[in-house]
């Protein structure tokens, strides 16, 4: 029994590192930017091993409609090497943190010629088997609003206003009933209230019927509003 | 009395159906073999019938929102009508129903106007969904006014 367990654990330990040697690289899928702006292309990786000192990042660029890639950035041996001859000369800056597995670059002053696919490849020796990940850059003159944003906003605002109006209506009714303050909205109610208060002083006997009439009228109005 | 009630209810249901069809059918503009807006641009080519999502310009999204809101409000007004029919006190008016119905008509009007003003005027004609929206607007307005005037009899 114990030998079987030991054998199984050895086999498992033998298998797991094989699979874990693959390094997984994450970039965005698509990035939108305005002409003339800067954009940060992020690239990070996951590796089962600790980040070694020999970690390398490299970025390559393939223009839209072309089949050739050109290398624009390389980080190795603790040093970042940027493009100094190609289409991105003096426009690439390393803003990543290799110790934190971040190999992002910043591209400044975008132009329509920068439309294309950027591929990030990271290696963390001895973890070198991995698939480079690509992010597509789209440069716009004016950023288009995504489908459904305005639709959702208008619907949300109108429904929100509706809910707000209903809440305020019930709140006002509640406050008026609690006599926190009296409104002149329901003119019948207020006049009858004032009328009943005035008549309560001089003529008490004639009052109860009129007060009752006023109270029943108010109750009728309240119940009508309730049943609505 | 029963006939009036039935007639008003049938009118309301017709308006709701018109609004739903107008909102859901993507044929506000039609061309030779093309139908566009509000949701899809569809084309009949030699290979068949292809659709792609409609352009996400601001005004199309506004028309979408207004049409959806009008359907919602018309539906709410129907629910309110049925509720008030059974729970309203004798002699009361159908205020909530009327308010929702009139708001629905205002939204349809706004949506139809925005589409009329902003639709591209190259070649395409207006399709049946657009016509239904313009038909639904006066019907719903009249229906809302009827609800204001209508009173629950004993």
PDB file of C-alpha atoms in Angstrom, chain A residues 19-164:
ATOM      1  CA  UNK A  19       3.115  20.351 -17.807  1.00  0.00           C
ATOM      2  CA  UNK A  20       3.992  23.328 -15.670  1.00  0.00           C
ATOM      3  CA  UNK A  21       6.945  24.220 -17.801  1.00  0.00           C
ATOM      4  CA  UNK A  22       4.655  25.931 -20.244  1.00  0.00           C
ATOM      5  CA  UNK A  23       4.597  29.657 -19.724  1.00  0.00           C
ATOM      6  CA  UNK A  24       1.332  31.518 -20.314  1.00  0.00           C
ATOM      7  CA  UNK A  25       1.483  35.022 -21.718  1.00  0.00           C
ATOM      8  CA  UNK A  26      -1.334  37.515 -21.383  1.00  0.00           C
ATOM      9  CA  UNK A  27      -1.868  40.618 -23.428  1.00  0.00           C
ATOM     10  CA  UNK A  28      -5.045  42.411 -24.326  1.00  0.00           C
ATOM     11  CA  UNK A  29      -7.084  41.318 -27.296  1.00  0.00           C
ATOM     12  CA  UNK A  30      -7.663  44.618 -29.005  1.00  0.00           C
ATOM     13  CA  UNK A  31      -6.767  48.183 -28.161  1.00  0.00           C
ATOM     14  CA  UNK A  32      -8.365  51.342 -29.448  1.00  0.00           C
ATOM     15  CA  UNK A  33      -6.557  54.663 -29.408  1.00  0.00           C
ATOM     16  CA  UNK A  34      -6.812  58.135 -30.835  1.00  0.00           C
ATOM     17  CA  UNK A  35      -4.346  59.598 -33.299  1.00  0.00           C
ATOM     18  CA  UNK A  36      -1.567  61.409 -31.520  1.00  0.00           C
ATOM     19  CA  UNK A  37      -2.158  59.777 -28.178  1.00  0.00           C
ATOM     20  CA  UNK A  38       0.018  57.339 -26.242  1.00  0.00           C
ATOM     21  CA  UNK A  39      -0.931  53.785 -25.533  1.00  0.00           C
ATOM     22  CA  UNK A  40       0.348  51.261 -23.031  1.00  0.00           C
ATOM     23  CA  UNK A  41       0.478  47.723 -24.366  1.00  0.00           C
ATOM     24  CA  UNK A  42       0.473  45.413 -21.411  1.00  0.00           C
ATOM     25  CA  UNK A  43       2.067  41.995 -21.368  1.00  0.00           C
ATOM     26  CA  UNK A  44       2.382  39.706 -18.402  1.00  0.00           C
ATOM     27  CA  UNK A  45       3.045  36.050 -17.980  1.00  0.00           C
ATOM     28  CA  UNK A  46       2.384  33.210 -15.618  1.00  0.00           C
ATOM     29  CA  UNK A  47       5.087  30.695 -14.891  1.00  0.00           C
ATOM     30  CA  UNK A  48       5.321  27.901 -12.348  1.00  0.00           C
ATOM     31  CA  UNK A  49       8.876  28.877 -11.578  1.00  0.00           C
ATOM     32  CA  UNK A  50      10.104  31.888  -9.743  1.00  0.00           C
ATOM     33  CA  UNK A  51      10.958  34.848 -11.946  1.00  0.00           C
ATOM     34  CA  UNK A  52      14.592  34.373 -12.807  1.00  0.00           C
ATOM     35  CA  UNK A  53      17.135  37.087 -13.486  1.00  0.00           C
ATOM     36  CA  UNK A  54      17.360  35.949 -17.103  1.00  0.00           C
ATOM     37  CA  UNK A  55      13.740  36.729 -17.876  1.00  0.00           C
ATOM     38  CA  UNK A  56      13.304  38.174 -21.362  1.00  0.00           C
ATOM     39  CA  UNK A  57      10.506  40.073 -23.057  1.00  0.00           C
ATOM     40  CA  UNK A  58      10.313  40.828 -26.726  1.00  0.00           C
ATOM     41  CA  UNK A  59       7.732  42.680 -28.733  1.00  0.00           C
ATOM     42  CA  UNK A  60       7.283  42.355 -32.465  1.00  0.00           C
ATOM     43  CA  UNK A  61       5.059  44.351 -34.765  1.00  0.00           C
ATOM     44  CA  UNK A  62       3.232  43.232 -37.880  1.00  0.00           C
ATOM     45  CA  UNK A  63       1.459  45.968 -39.869  1.00  0.00           C
ATOM     46  CA  UNK A  64      -2.083  45.399 -41.054  1.00  0.00           C
ATOM     47  CA  UNK A  65      -2.060  43.571 -44.345  1.00  0.00           C
ATOM     48  CA  UNK A  66       1.584  42.603 -44.177  1.00  0.00           C
ATOM     49  CA  UNK A  67       3.080  39.216 -43.468  1.00  0.00           C
ATOM     50  CA  UNK A  68       6.419  40.342 -42.091  1.00  0.00           C
ATOM     51  CA  UNK A  69       7.049  41.061 -38.469  1.00  0.00           C
ATOM     52  CA  UNK A  70       9.631  43.450 -37.215  1.00  0.00           C
ATOM     53  CA  UNK A  71      11.075  43.353 -33.756  1.00  0.00           C
ATOM     54  CA  UNK A  72      10.633  46.574 -31.840  1.00  0.00           C
ATOM     55  CA  UNK A  73      11.589  45.825 -28.254  1.00  0.00           C
ATOM     56  CA  UNK A  74      13.726  43.389 -26.352  1.00  0.00           C
ATOM     57  CA  UNK A  75      14.451  43.119 -22.663  1.00  0.00           C
ATOM     58  CA  UNK A  76      17.214  40.836 -21.558  1.00  0.00           C
ATOM     59  CA  UNK A  77      19.872  40.646 -18.879  1.00  0.00           C
ATOM     60  CA  UNK A  78      18.232  43.444 -16.946  1.00  0.00           C
ATOM     61  CA  UNK A  79      18.450  45.887 -19.873  1.00  0.00           C
ATOM     62  CA  UNK A  80      15.703  47.168 -22.154  1.00  0.00           C
ATOM     63  CA  UNK A  81      16.539  47.661 -25.838  1.00  0.00           C
ATOM     64  CA  UNK A  82      14.103  49.771 -27.822  1.00  0.00           C
ATOM     65  CA  UNK A  83      13.639  50.292 -31.522  1.00  0.00           C
ATOM     66  CA  UNK A  84      16.138  52.761 -32.911  1.00  0.00           C
ATOM     67  CA  UNK A  85      15.845  52.104 -36.636  1.00  0.00           C
ATOM     68  CA  UNK A  86      12.365  50.938 -37.414  1.00  0.00           C
ATOM     69  CA  UNK A  87       8.958  52.585 -37.591  1.00  0.00           C
ATOM     70  CA  UNK A  88       8.863  53.102 -33.854  1.00  0.00           C
ATOM     71  CA  UNK A  89      12.213  54.737 -33.284  1.00  0.00           C
ATOM     72  CA  UNK A  90      12.218  57.061 -30.298  1.00  0.00           C
ATOM     73  CA  UNK A  91       8.596  56.226 -29.633  1.00  0.00           C
ATOM     74  CA  UNK A  92       8.883  53.083 -27.529  1.00  0.00           C
ATOM     75  CA  UNK A  93       9.459  53.147 -23.824  1.00  0.00           C
ATOM     76  CA  UNK A  94       9.666  50.297 -21.377  1.00  0.00           C
ATOM     77  CA  UNK A  95       7.186  50.779 -18.542  1.00  0.00           C
ATOM     78  CA  UNK A  96       7.053  47.260 -17.223  1.00  0.00           C
ATOM     79  CA  UNK A  97       8.402  45.662 -14.109  1.00  0.00           C
ATOM     80  CA  UNK A  98      10.202  42.392 -14.872  1.00  0.00           C
ATOM     81  CA  UNK A  99      10.358  41.499 -11.216  1.00  0.00           C
ATOM     82  CA  UNK A 100       6.570  41.593 -11.158  1.00  0.00           C
ATOM     83  CA  UNK A 101       6.321  39.690 -14.446  1.00  0.00           C
ATOM     84  CA  UNK A 102       5.167  42.768 -16.301  1.00  0.00           C
ATOM     85  CA  UNK A 103       6.662  43.522 -19.665  1.00  0.00           C
ATOM     86  CA  UNK A 104       4.521  46.415 -20.849  1.00  0.00           C
ATOM     87  CA  UNK A 105       5.662  49.019 -23.293  1.00  0.00           C
ATOM     88  CA  UNK A 106       4.450  52.531 -23.991  1.00  0.00           C
ATOM     89  CA  UNK A 107       4.108  53.728 -27.565  1.00  0.00           C
ATOM     90  CA  UNK A 108       3.889  57.461 -27.999  1.00  0.00           C
ATOM     91  CA  UNK A 109       2.358  59.718 -30.613  1.00  0.00           C
ATOM     92  CA  UNK A 110       0.307  57.164 -32.513  1.00  0.00           C
ATOM     93  CA  UNK A 111      -0.378  57.461 -36.182  1.00  0.00           C
ATOM     94  CA  UNK A 112      -2.631  55.653 -38.647  1.00  0.00           C
ATOM     95  CA  UNK A 113       0.396  53.707 -39.883  1.00  0.00           C
ATOM     96  CA  UNK A 114       0.641  52.066 -36.468  1.00  0.00           C
ATOM     97  CA  UNK A 115      -2.429  49.940 -37.072  1.00  0.00           C
ATOM     98  CA  UNK A 116      -1.363  46.352 -36.728  1.00  0.00           C
ATOM     99  CA  UNK A 117      -0.685  43.421 -34.465  1.00  0.00           C
ATOM    100  CA  UNK A 118       1.799  43.547 -31.600  1.00  0.00           C
ATOM    101  CA  UNK A 119       3.075  40.236 -30.305  1.00  0.00           C
ATOM    102  CA  UNK A 120       4.645  39.782 -26.908  1.00  0.00           C
ATOM    103  CA  UNK A 121       6.891  36.843 -26.184  1.00  0.00           C
ATOM    104  CA  UNK A 122       8.183  36.277 -22.674  1.00  0.00           C
ATOM    105  CA  UNK A 123      10.644  33.686 -21.503  1.00  0.00           C
ATOM    106  CA  UNK A 124      11.462  32.765 -17.948  1.00  0.00           C
ATOM    107  CA  UNK A 125      14.374  30.299 -18.081  1.00  0.00           C
ATOM    108  CA  UNK A 126      14.070  27.341 -17.707  1.00  0.00           C
ATOM    109  CA  UNK A 127      10.394  27.923 -18.557  1.00  0.00           C
ATOM    110  CA  UNK A 128      10.685  28.717 -22.208  1.00  0.00           C
ATOM    111  CA  UNK A 129       7.895  26.786 -23.848  1.00  0.00           C
ATOM    112  CA  UNK A 130       5.043  29.141 -24.411  1.00  0.00           C
ATOM    113  CA  UNK A 131       2.840  30.683 -27.027  1.00  0.00           C
ATOM    114  CA  UNK A 132       3.338  34.368 -27.757  1.00  0.00           C
ATOM    115  CA  UNK A 133       0.239  36.451 -27.339  1.00  0.00           C
ATOM    116  CA  UNK A 134      -0.907  39.185 -29.693  1.00  0.00           C
ATOM    117  CA  UNK A 135      -2.805  42.396 -29.240  1.00  0.00           C
ATOM    118  CA  UNK A 136      -4.349  44.271 -32.126  1.00  0.00           C
ATOM    119  CA  UNK A 137      -4.036  48.039 -32.211  1.00  0.00           C
ATOM    120  CA  UNK A 138      -6.659  50.184 -33.913  1.00  0.00           C
ATOM    121  CA  UNK A 139      -6.027  53.880 -34.283  1.00  0.00           C
ATOM    122  CA  UNK A 140      -9.051  56.127 -34.702  1.00  0.00           C
ATOM    123  CA  UNK A 141      -9.548  59.744 -35.441  1.00  0.00           C
ATOM    124  CA  UNK A 142     -12.533  59.815 -33.127  1.00  0.00           C
ATOM    125  CA  UNK A 143     -13.346  57.058 -30.704  1.00  0.00           C
ATOM    126  CA  UNK A 144     -16.647  55.429 -31.642  1.00  0.00           C
ATOM    127  CA  UNK A 145     -19.121  54.792 -28.867  1.00  0.00           C
ATOM    128  CA  UNK A 146     -19.820  51.124 -28.409  1.00  0.00           C
ATOM    129  CA  UNK A 147     -23.131  49.731 -29.516  1.00  0.00           C
ATOM    130  CA  UNK A 148     -25.731  49.809 -26.817  1.00  0.00           C
ATOM    131  CA  UNK A 149     -24.075  52.281 -24.467  1.00  0.00           C
ATOM    132  CA  UNK A 150     -26.336  55.192 -25.340  1.00  0.00           C
ATOM    133  CA  UNK A 151     -29.365  52.917 -25.613  1.00  0.00           C
ATOM    134  CA  UNK A 152     -28.792  51.558 -22.147  1.00  0.00           C
ATOM    135  CA  UNK A 153     -28.105  55.013 -20.765  1.00  0.00           C
ATOM    136  CA  UNK A 154     -31.335  56.514 -22.074  1.00  0.00           C
ATOM    137  CA  UNK A 155     -33.438  53.595 -20.863  1.00  0.00           C
ATOM    138  CA  UNK A 156     -31.755  53.635 -17.486  1.00  0.00           C
ATOM    139  CA  UNK A 157     -32.243  57.360 -17.011  1.00  0.00           C
ATOM    140  CA  UNK A 158     -35.917  57.295 -17.936  1.00  0.00           C
ATOM    141  CA  UNK A 159     -36.716  54.308 -15.754  1.00  0.00           C
ATOM    142  CA  UNK A 160     -34.688  55.813 -12.935  1.00  0.00           C
ATOM    143  CA  UNK A 161     -36.653  59.043 -13.214  1.00  0.00           C
ATOM    144  CA  UNK A 162     -39.881  57.065 -13.117  1.00  0.00           C
ATOM    145  CA  UNK A 163     -38.848  55.256  -9.968  1.00  0.00           C
ATOM    146  CA  UNK A 164     -37.714  58.559  -8.449  1.00  0.00           C
TER     147      UNK A 164
END
